Amino acid sequence: MERVRSALIARGIVHTDLGSQITLKSNYIASIDIHTPNKADVLKYKYGNGVYPGRQATAIVYRGGASPPDIMEYVIAPLDKGDSLQVTPLSAPGENAFTARAIDYVEQNTALEVLRPIEAVLLPIVRESFDNAYFQSGDLHWWPYEGPPGMKETLRELKLQLFLNPGMKDGDFHLLDMLPLALIVNTTSQTPNDWNTYDYYYLNQGPFASAQDLIQAYNRGSIRKIKLPSGYRDTVAKRYYTGRDDSKPLRANAYMPPPRTYEPKGPRYTIKGHTVGWMGWSFDVTTRMMRGPALFDVKFQNQRVSYEISLNEIALIYASDSFERENVFFTDAIYGIGYYSGTIPSVDCPEHGHLLDTSYYDAKTGQAVTTKSICIFESDGEGPLWRHKANGYQSGLRDTCLVVRIASTLVNYDYVVEFHFKLDGKLATKMKATGQIQTSFWDADNPNHGNLSTDDSPSARDPFGFRIGEFSHGIIHDHMFGFKVDLDVVDTNNSFEIIHFKSGEVADAFRKINPSITKKPKYFRYNQTRYIEYETVQIESGFRVNLMEPKYWTIVNGNRRNKWGAKRGYAIVPMATATQTMVGRASSYERYFIHKI
């Protein structure tokens, strides 16, 4: 990362200024990441007579100083040799519009400066409504909603909402006390003096064209008002930055330590660099700054199973009965899923686990940040992988697996990615969303709720979620994880086959293998049966889960068969399914089968 930054500066592609010196008219690095070599070149090198493809990096540069301003992506190589680096653009100047960039700290900090005089106008509303809070106290903060960034491609808008978080430090967010005051800043221009604000909303009332219009309506009493109870600000930290409450009785035996896993004779896995081996498995584990964890060259019993299994995107769609949160859409890769902050001891990684380093590029400082964030350990399945006991015979195998776990924090959410390697050749990918939710303000007197207070659960629910606090609303949203799974079973000569589970007349079951059969054989007593049909997919397509049409999705190698003629292969098994009812073009993978695993 240091070599890449130096090369870009030396060639005048980016400016040397850093941090607070960067403006929207600067050329600066947004991210530096691993550039994955061409797969064909890699396979020729590893399994043929090809040359070493070399280590490469990708850098995204926001060129505010270009004419016209744009976004450029460069490949920088070779990184593993002492030779001078080659910097190759992947796009033409002006091809990617500057307005299409991710909203970053440069734009957010500039927007906060633009809001300073507006805060002075809004101060009477803020102090009366929000427990005498004021902007310079450190209690109030503006939260930017980046998605979508505008209703048109050439328009760039930043929606900002107030939230209450006394004593918040840089990068330390909780979004459980959102306040009903928001506005939009038009940030399309590179000159902040040209930015204008509009669509002011207070308690879902608006839009007001300016802060002055809002304060006039407020003072006239022509809009509804909210007033947090006195002392409410002082309860925030206690409610949301919680520790164990020793004033409450412990659960029975809670003082006793819980069970632990141990390794009687040390670890059974091996680690060399980022290459891991265990019980016939071998693979390379890495991470990308923007997209997060990835496995490469996965083998079982010295035969390749997968070329790549990697997280590529996490998408969230919110729906809320509020101006601030209606149809908010996030794609988390723009924040950098691989900005790891390290592990929480004994929570993310057991005591016997092994930690590997990860690194990311901090655009604010121009430095690489390294943390120990990849945890590798063997886990006791605490049950049988296989067993049978009957008629005096018994046999079984205790279940164990190797786990690769990587935890990431993206603002308020934490994501835990796990890859599980099983003794019998199975490979599972698991994903868990945790952390703290984002909320909206709970308006108990919302006129759109009608007679909600007469329901069986007074003031507890609405079409958009559930009340979770005195003034907090847990709004509906999804976390949709998009993985790339490139299975190479033994080699690349694979086919995608679908095994359909069907039922019908007996002749239907035979017709695919013997068209001459038009009626059931006599040895079938009944003319109804279950059967399977095989389909080889010829063209790329998306597949949706339909529980009423059960099927297996398989990747098979027709040139590699067992002694009974069955093709070698793997089945893709969704462990749980969910359907996204509102799909946007920005994350089209959601329209196909989504499984939360």
XYZ file of N, CA, C and O in Angstrom, residues 245-400:
624
model
N -25.262 -5.445 34.731
C -25.907 -4.728 35.825
C -25.828 -5.600 37.079
O -26.595 -6.539 37.249
N -24.877 -5.272 37.955
C -24.676 -6.087 39.154
C -25.786 -5.898 40.186
O -25.834 -6.621 41.184
N -26.650 -4.921 39.964
C -27.753 -4.720 40.904
C -28.848 -5.758 40.723
O -29.690 -5.951 41.595
N -28.842 -6.445 39.567
C -29.853 -7.449 39.295
C -29.327 -8.824 39.690
O -28.136 -9.098 39.598
N -30.197 -9.703 40.150
C -29.748 -11.053 40.525
C -29.250 -11.817 39.299
O -29.794 -11.708 38.207
N -28.176 -12.560 39.487
C -27.631 -13.363 38.405
C -28.524 -14.562 38.128
O -29.278 -15.020 38.995
N -28.440 -15.069 36.911
C -29.097 -16.329 36.618
C -28.416 -17.423 37.430
O -27.248 -17.306 37.807
N -29.110 -18.481 37.669
C -28.561 -19.577 38.469
C -27.254 -20.070 37.859
O -27.185 -20.341 36.654
N -26.206 -20.125 38.656
C -24.878 -20.619 38.279
C -24.178 -19.742 37.236
O -23.216 -20.175 36.599
N -24.642 -18.496 37.073
C -24.018 -17.622 36.090
C -22.588 -17.264 36.461
O -21.800 -16.886 35.589
N -22.222 -17.380 37.736
C -20.865 -17.052 38.163
C -19.870 -18.144 37.794
O -18.652 -17.934 37.824
N -20.370 -19.327 37.425
C -19.488 -20.430 37.064
C -19.016 -20.275 35.619
O -19.772 -19.812 34.754
N -17.768 -20.613 35.322
C -17.282 -20.491 33.938
C -17.989 -21.491 33.021
O -18.286 -22.617 33.425
N -18.271 -21.080 31.771
C -18.934 -21.992 30.826
C -17.947 -23.011 30.277
O -16.735 -22.909 30.492
N -18.434 -24.015 29.523
C -17.532 -25.021 28.931
C -16.572 -24.387 27.947
O -16.831 -23.342 27.362
N -15.433 -25.045 27.753
C -14.418 -24.592 26.821
C -13.960 -25.761 25.954
O -13.991 -26.923 26.373
N -13.518 -25.437 24.742
C -12.887 -26.423 23.871
C -11.375 -26.320 24.042
O -10.846 -25.224 24.207
N -10.712 -27.448 24.028
C -9.258 -27.422 24.153
C -8.662 -28.403 23.155
O -9.350 -29.251 22.573
N -7.375 -28.269 22.916
C -6.637 -29.144 22.013
C -5.708 -30.011 22.845
O -4.696 -29.529 23.358
N -6.038 -31.287 23.014
C -5.257 -32.140 23.926
C -3.770 -32.195 23.601
O -2.925 -32.225 24.497
N -3.429 -32.173 22.299
C -2.017 -32.255 21.918
C -1.640 -31.158 20.920
O -0.773 -31.339 20.074
N -2.287 -30.014 21.037
C -1.976 -28.911 20.142
C -2.851 -28.906 18.907
O -3.660 -29.823 18.682
N -2.726 -27.892 18.064
C -3.581 -27.774 16.879
C -3.289 -28.857 15.854
O -2.140 -29.261 15.658
N -4.354 -29.315 15.190
C -4.217 -30.309 14.126
C -4.163 -29.647 12.747
O -4.060 -30.342 11.741
N -4.241 -28.342 12.701
C -4.138 -27.616 11.444
C -2.749 -26.996 11.330
O -2.027 -26.826 12.319
N -2.383 -26.654 10.107
C -1.100 -26.007 9.845
C -1.367 -24.688 9.109
O -2.321 -24.577 8.326
N -0.525 -23.708 9.368
C -0.646 -22.408 8.711
C 0.735 -21.979 8.236
O 1.682 -21.930 9.016
N 0.846 -21.703 6.945
C 2.077 -21.184 6.374
C 1.710 -19.939 5.580
O 1.114 -20.046 4.511
N 2.070 -18.770 6.112
C 1.586 -17.540 5.510
C 0.086 -17.455 5.700
O -0.403 -17.403 6.829
N -0.657 -17.462 4.592
C -2.114 -17.498 4.654
C -2.664 -18.767 4.029
O -3.830 -18.830 3.659
N -1.802 -19.787 3.895
C -2.229 -21.091 3.407
C -2.474 -22.004 4.602
O -1.608 -22.164 5.461
N -3.662 -22.604 4.651
C -4.097 -23.393 5.803
C -4.323 -24.832 5.361
O -4.851 -25.085 4.263
N -3.923 -25.788 6.196
C -4.167 -27.199 5.942
C -4.786 -27.866 7.157
O -4.423 -27.545 8.297
N -5.723 -28.788 6.921
C -6.372 -29.511 8.027
C -7.103 -30.733 7.485
O -7.955 -30.628 6.621
N -6.769 -31.907 7.973
C -7.501 -33.147 7.718
C -7.841 -33.351 6.235
O -8.965 -33.680 5.871
N -6.854 -33.144 5.372
C -7.073 -33.332 3.935
C -7.502 -32.068 3.208
O -7.526 -32.051 1.977
N -7.856 -31.018 3.955
C -8.228 -29.747 3.339
C -6.998 -28.852 3.215
O -6.113 -28.865 4.060
N -6.986 -28.022 2.173
C -6.005 -26.943 2.069
C -6.657 -25.791 1.319
O -7.497 -26.009 0.432
N -6.282 -24.575 1.675
C -6.865 -23.396 1.031
C -6.043 -22.175 1.414
O -5.268 -22.190 2.381
N -6.228 -21.118 0.653
C -5.653 -19.813 0.958
C -6.776 -18.907 1.449
O -7.837 -18.825 0.813
N -6.541 -18.209 2.541
C -7.531 -17.275 3.072
C -6.976 -15.864 2.975
O -5.802 -15.614 3.262
N -7.795 -14.956 2.525
C -7.384 -13.562 2.386
C -8.594 -12.674 2.624
O -9.666 -13.145 3.013
N -8.418 -11.398 2.388
C -9.525 -10.457 2.491
C -9.257 -9.306 1.549
O -8.115 -9.029 1.181
N -10.314 -8.661 1.131
C -10.214 -7.465 0.299
C -10.749 -6.285 1.089
O -11.723 -6.416 1.840
N -10.137 -5.147 0.905
C -10.491 -3.968 1.683
C -11.964 -3.589 1.501
O -12.655 -3.258 2.463
N -12.444 -3.639 0.272
C -13.811 -3.202 0.017
C -14.818 -4.333 0.190
O -15.920 -4.108 0.702
N -14.460 -5.546 -0.190
C -15.463 -6.609 -0.265
C -15.347 -7.672 0.823
O -16.254 -8.470 0.987
N -14.241 -7.705 1.534
C -14.173 -8.593 2.682
C -13.550 -9.946 2.418
O -12.718 -10.106 1.507
N -13.929 -10.972 3.195
C -13.227 -12.261 3.221
C -13.315 -13.023 1.900
O -14.296 -12.931 1.165
N -12.255 -13.831 1.642
C -12.227 -14.654 0.441
C -11.353 -15.872 0.678
O -10.349 -15.811 1.394
N -11.753 -16.990 0.084
C -10.954 -18.206 0.029
C -10.558 -18.454 -1.423
O -11.342 -18.215 -2.344
N -9.339 -18.967 -1.626
C -8.871 -19.332 -2.960
C -8.235 -20.717 -2.919
O -7.709 -21.147 -1.893
N -8.307 -21.395 -4.072
C -7.627 -22.682 -4.263
C -7.980 -23.678 -3.155
O -7.098 -24.242 -2.498
N -9.259 -23.912 -2.976
C -9.738 -24.834 -1.941
C -9.626 -26.266 -2.455
O -10.156 -26.595 -3.528
N -8.932 -27.116 -1.709
C -8.732 -28.514 -2.104
C -9.153 -29.443 -0.972
O -9.030 -29.113 0.208
N -9.642 -30.624 -1.388
C -9.934 -31.699 -0.446
C -9.297 -32.969 -0.975
O -9.519 -33.347 -2.130
N -8.487 -33.612 -0.130
C -7.744 -34.811 -0.530
C -6.915 -34.538 -1.794
O -6.877 -35.350 -2.736
N -6.282 -33.353 -1.806
C -5.382 -32.943 -2.883
C -6.072 -32.713 -4.216
O -5.399 -32.615 -5.254
N -7.390 -32.646 -4.234
C -8.115 -32.344 -5.463
C -8.915 -31.062 -5.272
O -9.570 -30.876 -4.236
N -8.883 -30.210 -6.276
C -9.498 -28.897 -6.140
C -11.015 -29.004 -6.066
O -11.657 -29.743 -6.815
N -11.564 -28.252 -5.148
C -13.005 -28.149 -4.972
C -13.501 -26.809 -5.510
O -14.521 -26.734 -6.183
N -12.771 -25.743 -5.171
C -13.216 -24.411 -5.547
C -12.015 -23.524 -5.842
O -10.998 -23.586 -5.147
N -12.158 -22.704 -6.870
C -11.127 -21.713 -7.157
C -11.283 -20.505 -6.245
O -10.309 -19.956 -5.750
N -12.524 -20.100 -6.001
C -12.759 -18.909 -5.167
C -14.116 -18.988 -4.502
O -15.110 -19.372 -5.128
N -14.158 -18.623 -3.213
C -15.407 -18.417 -2.488
C -15.225 -17.105 -1.734
O -14.372 -17.006 -0.850
N -16.018 -16.097 -2.085
C -15.741 -14.780 -1.529
C -17.022 -13.988 -1.330
O -17.972 -14.099 -2.108
N -17.011 -13.200 -0.274
C -18.081 -12.234 -0.067
C -17.857 -11.073 -1.034
O -16.738 -10.596 -1.194
N -18.919 -10.615 -1.684
C -18.792 -9.524 -2.643
C -19.603 -8.293 -2.282
O -19.238 -7.188 -2.640
N -20.711 -8.476 -1.592
C -21.544 -7.318 -1.276
C -22.498 -7.645 -0.139
O -22.870 -8.808 0.064
N -22.852 -6.633 0.621
C -23.914 -6.711 1.613
C -24.848 -5.545 1.326
O -24.430 -4.387 1.361
N -26.086 -5.846 0.999
C -27.050 -4.808 0.653
C -28.153 -4.762 1.708
O -28.573 -5.789 2.236
N -28.609 -3.543 2.014
C -29.674 -3.338 2.984
C -30.713 -2.401 2.393
O -30.366 -1.373 1.795
N -31.980 -2.758 2.551
C -33.078 -1.886 2.149
C -33.955 -1.655 3.383
O -34.414 -2.600 4.021
N -34.150 -0.391 3.700
C -34.969 -0.007 4.853
C -36.320 0.509 4.370
O -36.452 1.035 3.268
N -37.317 0.382 5.243
C -38.621 1.000 5.012
C -39.093 1.551 6.349
O -39.066 0.854 7.365
N -39.512 2.806 6.341
C -39.881 3.455 7.594
C -40.950 4.494 7.342
O -41.021 5.091 6.258
N -41.767 4.713 8.342
C -42.768 5.773 8.296
C -42.119 7.077 8.748
O -42.483 7.664 9.764
N -41.113 7.508 7.995
C -40.425 8.748 8.321
C -39.743 9.268 7.078
O -39.319 8.491 6.212
N -39.621 10.582 6.979
C -38.922 11.191 5.843
C -37.479 10.719 5.796
O -36.916 10.497 4.721
N -36.867 10.535 6.953
C -35.446 10.242 7.009
C -35.118 8.851 6.489
O -34.083 8.639 5.859
N -35.980 7.870 6.752
C -35.604 6.483 6.511
C -36.442 5.780 5.458
O -36.327 4.575 5.306
N -37.333 6.497 4.770
C -38.158 5.795 3.786
C -37.284 5.401 2.600
O -36.597 6.218 2.004
N -37.304 4.106 2.307
C -36.571 3.557 1.165
C -35.092 3.930 1.151
O -34.544 4.319 0.122
N -34.443 3.795 2.275
C -32.992 3.972 2.323
C -32.342 2.678 1.845
O -32.722 1.580 2.259
N -31.357 2.812 0.987
C -30.699 1.649 0.390
C -29.194 1.779 0.587
O -28.597 2.785 0.207
N -28.604 0.774 1.230
C -27.160 0.772 1.471
C -26.512 -0.380 0.711
O -27.054 -1.484 0.659
N -25.345 -0.132 0.152
C -24.463 -1.203 -0.308
C -23.172 -1.062 0.494
O -22.436 -0.092 0.340
N -22.927 -2.024 1.358
C -21.884 -1.866 2.364
C -20.473 -1.901 1.806
O -19.532 -1.466 2.465
N -20.292 -2.419 0.602
C -18.940 -2.463 0.050
C -18.367 -1.067 -0.159
O -17.148 -0.893 -0.180
N -19.229 -0.052 -0.297
C -18.693 1.304 -0.482
C -18.032 1.792 0.794
O -17.193 2.701 0.758
N -18.398 1.222 1.952
C -17.757 1.604 3.203
C -16.455 0.836 3.429
O -15.596 1.262 4.200
N -16.336 -0.323 2.783
C -15.179 -1.174 3.003
C -15.477 -2.237 4.037
O -15.342 -2.022 5.240
N -15.933 -3.401 3.567
C -16.240 -4.505 4.484
C -14.971 -4.990 5.169
O -15.002 -5.516 6.272
N -13.826 -4.790 4.520
C -12.551 -5.256 5.066
C -11.818 -4.245 5.916
O -10.617 -4.389 6.136
N -12.505 -3.220 6.419
C -11.895 -2.298 7.386
C -12.001 -2.944 8.777
O -12.831 -2.551 9.595
N -11.165 -3.905 9.049
C -11.295 -4.656 10.291
C -10.644 -3.915 11.455
O -9.619 -3.245 11.296
N -11.236 -4.064 12.614
C -10.709 -3.413 13.819
C -10.142 -4.410 14.810
O -9.884 -4.068 15.959
N -9.939 -5.660 14.372
C -9.403 -6.674 15.285
C -10.508 -7.457 15.966
O -11.698 -7.209 15.772
N -10.106 -8.416 16.758
C -11.060 -9.324 17.399
C -11.297 -8.948 18.854
O -10.472 -8.287 19.492
N -12.449 -9.379 19.365
C -12.759 -9.262 20.784
C -12.336 -10.578 21.438
O -12.877 -11.638 21.103
N -11.364 -10.550 22.346
C -10.852 -11.797 22.938
C -11.967 -12.642 23.545
O -12.859 -12.135 24.217
N -11.908 -13.930 23.254
C -12.811 -14.981 23.747
C -14.239 -14.836 23.235
O -15.075 -15.710 23.472
N -14.552 -13.750 22.509
C -15.872 -13.594 21.899
C -15.796 -13.969 20.421
O -16.552 -14.802 19.935
N -14.884 -13.332 19.694
C -14.720 -13.630 18.268
C -13.883 -14.869 18.030
O -14.077 -15.568 17.026
N -12.939 -15.120 18.920
C -11.982 -16.197 18.687
C -11.747 -16.935 19.999
O -11.459 -16.300 21.022
N -11.874 -18.263 20.006
C -11.623 -18.999 21.252
C -10.161 -18.922 21.655
O -9.281 -18.570 20.864
N -9.899 -19.270 22.901
C -8.547 -19.157 23.445
C -7.526 -19.963 22.657
O -6.354 -19.579 22.559
N -7.958 -21.069 22.071
C -7.010 -21.911 21.341
C -6.931 -21.547 19.863
O -6.221 -22.201 19.097
N -7.616 -20.496 19.431
C -7.608 -20.099 18.034
C -6.316 -19.397 17.643
O -5.553 -18.911 18.484
N -6.069 -19.348 16.348
C -4.882 -18.697 15.797
C -5.331 -17.486 14.999
O -6.276 -17.567 14.199
N -4.658 -16.349 15.182
C -5.033 -15.105 14.523
C -4.062 -14.764 13.396
O -2.846 -14.868 13.562
N -4.611 -14.335 12.262
C -3.822 -13.861 11.126
C -4.070 -12.378 10.912
O -5.150 -11.862 11.210
N -3.076 -11.713 10.356
C -3.169 -10.277 10.116
C -4.018 -9.957 8.887
O -4.065 -10.718 7.919
N -4.675 -8.812 8.943
C -5.294 -8.200 7.774
C -4.861 -6.736 7.738
O -4.481 -6.166 8.761
N -4.922 -6.132 6.555
C -4.529 -4.730 6.422
C -5.515 -3.998 5.522
O -6.097 -4.590 4.614
N -5.694 -2.722 5.802
C -6.483 -1.873 4.925
C -5.825 -0.505 4.834
O -5.000 -0.131 5.670
N -6.199 0.235 3.808
C -5.624 1.559 3.562
C -6.543 2.617 4.156
O -7.731 2.688 3.826
N -6.010 3.438 5.054
C -6.767 4.522 5.673
C -6.565 5.782 4.832
O -5.494 6.389 4.838
N -7.620 6.167 4.103
C -7.502 7.309 3.199
C -7.271 8.614 3.947
O -6.690 9.552 3.388
N -7.701 8.702 5.205
C -7.526 9.937 5.968
C -6.061 10.200 6.288
O -5.600 11.339 6.279
N -5.327 9.136 6.598
C -3.930 9.292 7.018
C -2.940 8.901 5.931
O -1.752 9.223 6.037
N -3.412 8.191 4.899
C -2.504 7.705 3.875
C -1.633 6.564 4.348
O -0.595 6.280 3.750
N -2.049 5.880 5.411
C -1.258 4.799 6.002
C -2.016 3.475 5.940
O -3.252 3.445 5.873
N -1.260 2.391 5.972
C -1.843 1.061 6.089
C -2.092 0.747 7.562
O -1.278 1.073 8.425
N -3.228 0.138 7.841
C -3.588 -0.254 9.205
C -3.660 -1.778 9.254
O -4.376 -2.394 8.452
N -2.933 -2.377 10.155
C -2.878 -3.837 10.267
C -3.472 -4.273 11.598
O -3.137 -3.711 12.651
N -4.356 -5.248 11.553
C -4.953 -5.819 12.756
C -4.993 -7.337 12.619
O -4.947 -7.872 11.512
N -5.086 -8.017 13.744
C -5.251 -9.470 13.742
C -6.751 -9.760 13.747
O -7.409 -9.658 14.785
N -7.272 -10.116 12.578
C -8.723 -10.196 12.432
C -9.231 -11.515 11.874
O -10.431 -11.756 11.903
N -8.359 -12.372 11.341
C -8.790 -13.678 10.835
C -8.508 -14.718 11.906
O -7.358 -14.916 12.296
N -9.565 -15.349 12.388
C -9.430 -16.365 13.447
C -9.609 -17.749 12.834
O -10.584 -18.008 12.128
N -8.676 -18.647 13.128
C -8.720 -20.024 12.633
C -8.653 -20.967 13.826
O -7.766 -20.840 14.677
N -9.595 -21.890 13.895
C -9.610 -22.836 15.010
C -10.390 -24.081 14.623
O -11.198 -24.059 13.687
N -10.108 -25.162 15.336
C -10.875 -26.387 15.158
C -11.987 -26.411 16.184
O -11.768 -26.139 17.367
N -13.191 -26.735 15.727
C -14.368 -26.705 16.585
C -14.909 -28.111 16.802
O -14.938 -28.925 15.874
N -15.318 -28.381 18.006
C -15.944 -29.657 18.352
C -17.432 -29.584 18.006
O -18.158 -28.742 18.529
N -17.868 -30.451 17.109
C -19.277 -30.468 16.738
C -20.184 -31.009 17.807
O -21.409 -30.899 17.700
N -19.607 -31.637 18.840
C -20.363 -32.134 20.001
C -21.526 -33.032 19.582
O -22.641 -32.926 20.087
N -21.258 -33.894 18.639
C -22.265 -34.836 18.185
C -21.681 -35.711 17.105
O -20.527 -35.550 16.699
N -22.463 -36.636 16.585
C -21.943 -37.545 15.560
C -21.972 -36.928 14.173
O -22.950 -36.279 13.787
N -20.893 -37.106 13.435
C -20.929 -36.819 12.007
C -21.644 -37.959 11.294
O -22.372 -37.751 10.325
N -21.412 -39.164 11.790
C -22.109 -40.351 11.294
C -22.144 -41.365 12.420
O -21.209 -41.444 13.225
N -23.233 -42.115 12.523
C -23.299 -43.177 13.525
C -24.363 -44.188 13.144
O -25.297 -43.900 12.397
N -24.171 -45.416 13.629
C -25.186 -46.465 13.499
C -24.984 -47.468 14.616
O -23.849 -47.858 14.918
N -26.085 -47.868 15.220
C -26.030 -48.843 16.296
C -27.245 -49.737 16.195
O -28.383 -49.275 16.301
N -27.021 -51.044 15.953
C -28.131 -51.983 15.813
C -27.595 -53.408 15.869
O -26.522 -53.697 15.331
N -28.358 -54.294 16.512
C -28.069 -55.729 16.515
C -26.643 -56.045 16.947
O -25.947 -56.845 16.324
N -26.199 -55.374 17.984
C -24.869 -55.633 18.504
C -23.764 -54.914 17.769
O -22.591 -55.019 18.146
N -24.102 -54.205 16.684
C -23.104 -53.456 15.928
C -23.199 -51.989 16.283
O -24.301 -51.436 16.411
N -22.075 -51.341 16.449
C -22.089 -49.895 16.625
C -20.815 -49.305 16.050
O -19.727 -49.885 16.132
N -21.006 -48.147 15.414
C -19.875 -47.422 14.867
C -20.285 -45.973 14.683
O -21.466 -45.658 14.515
N -19.302 -45.100 14.708
C -19.617 -43.684 14.532
C -18.355 -42.850 14.461
O -17.247 -43.319 14.731
N -18.530 -41.612 14.075
C -17.430 -40.665 13.980
C -17.876 -39.356 14.592
O -18.887 -38.785 14.171
N -17.134 -38.902 15.579
C -17.452 -37.633 16.225
C -17.208 -36.477 15.250
O -16.223 -36.459 14.507
N -18.117 -35.523 15.256
C -18.061 -34.408 14.318
C -17.103 -33.328 14.816
O -17.205 -32.869 15.954
N -16.170 -32.949 13.972
C -15.335 -31.769 14.207
C -15.207 -31.030 12.884
O -15.417 -31.611 11.809
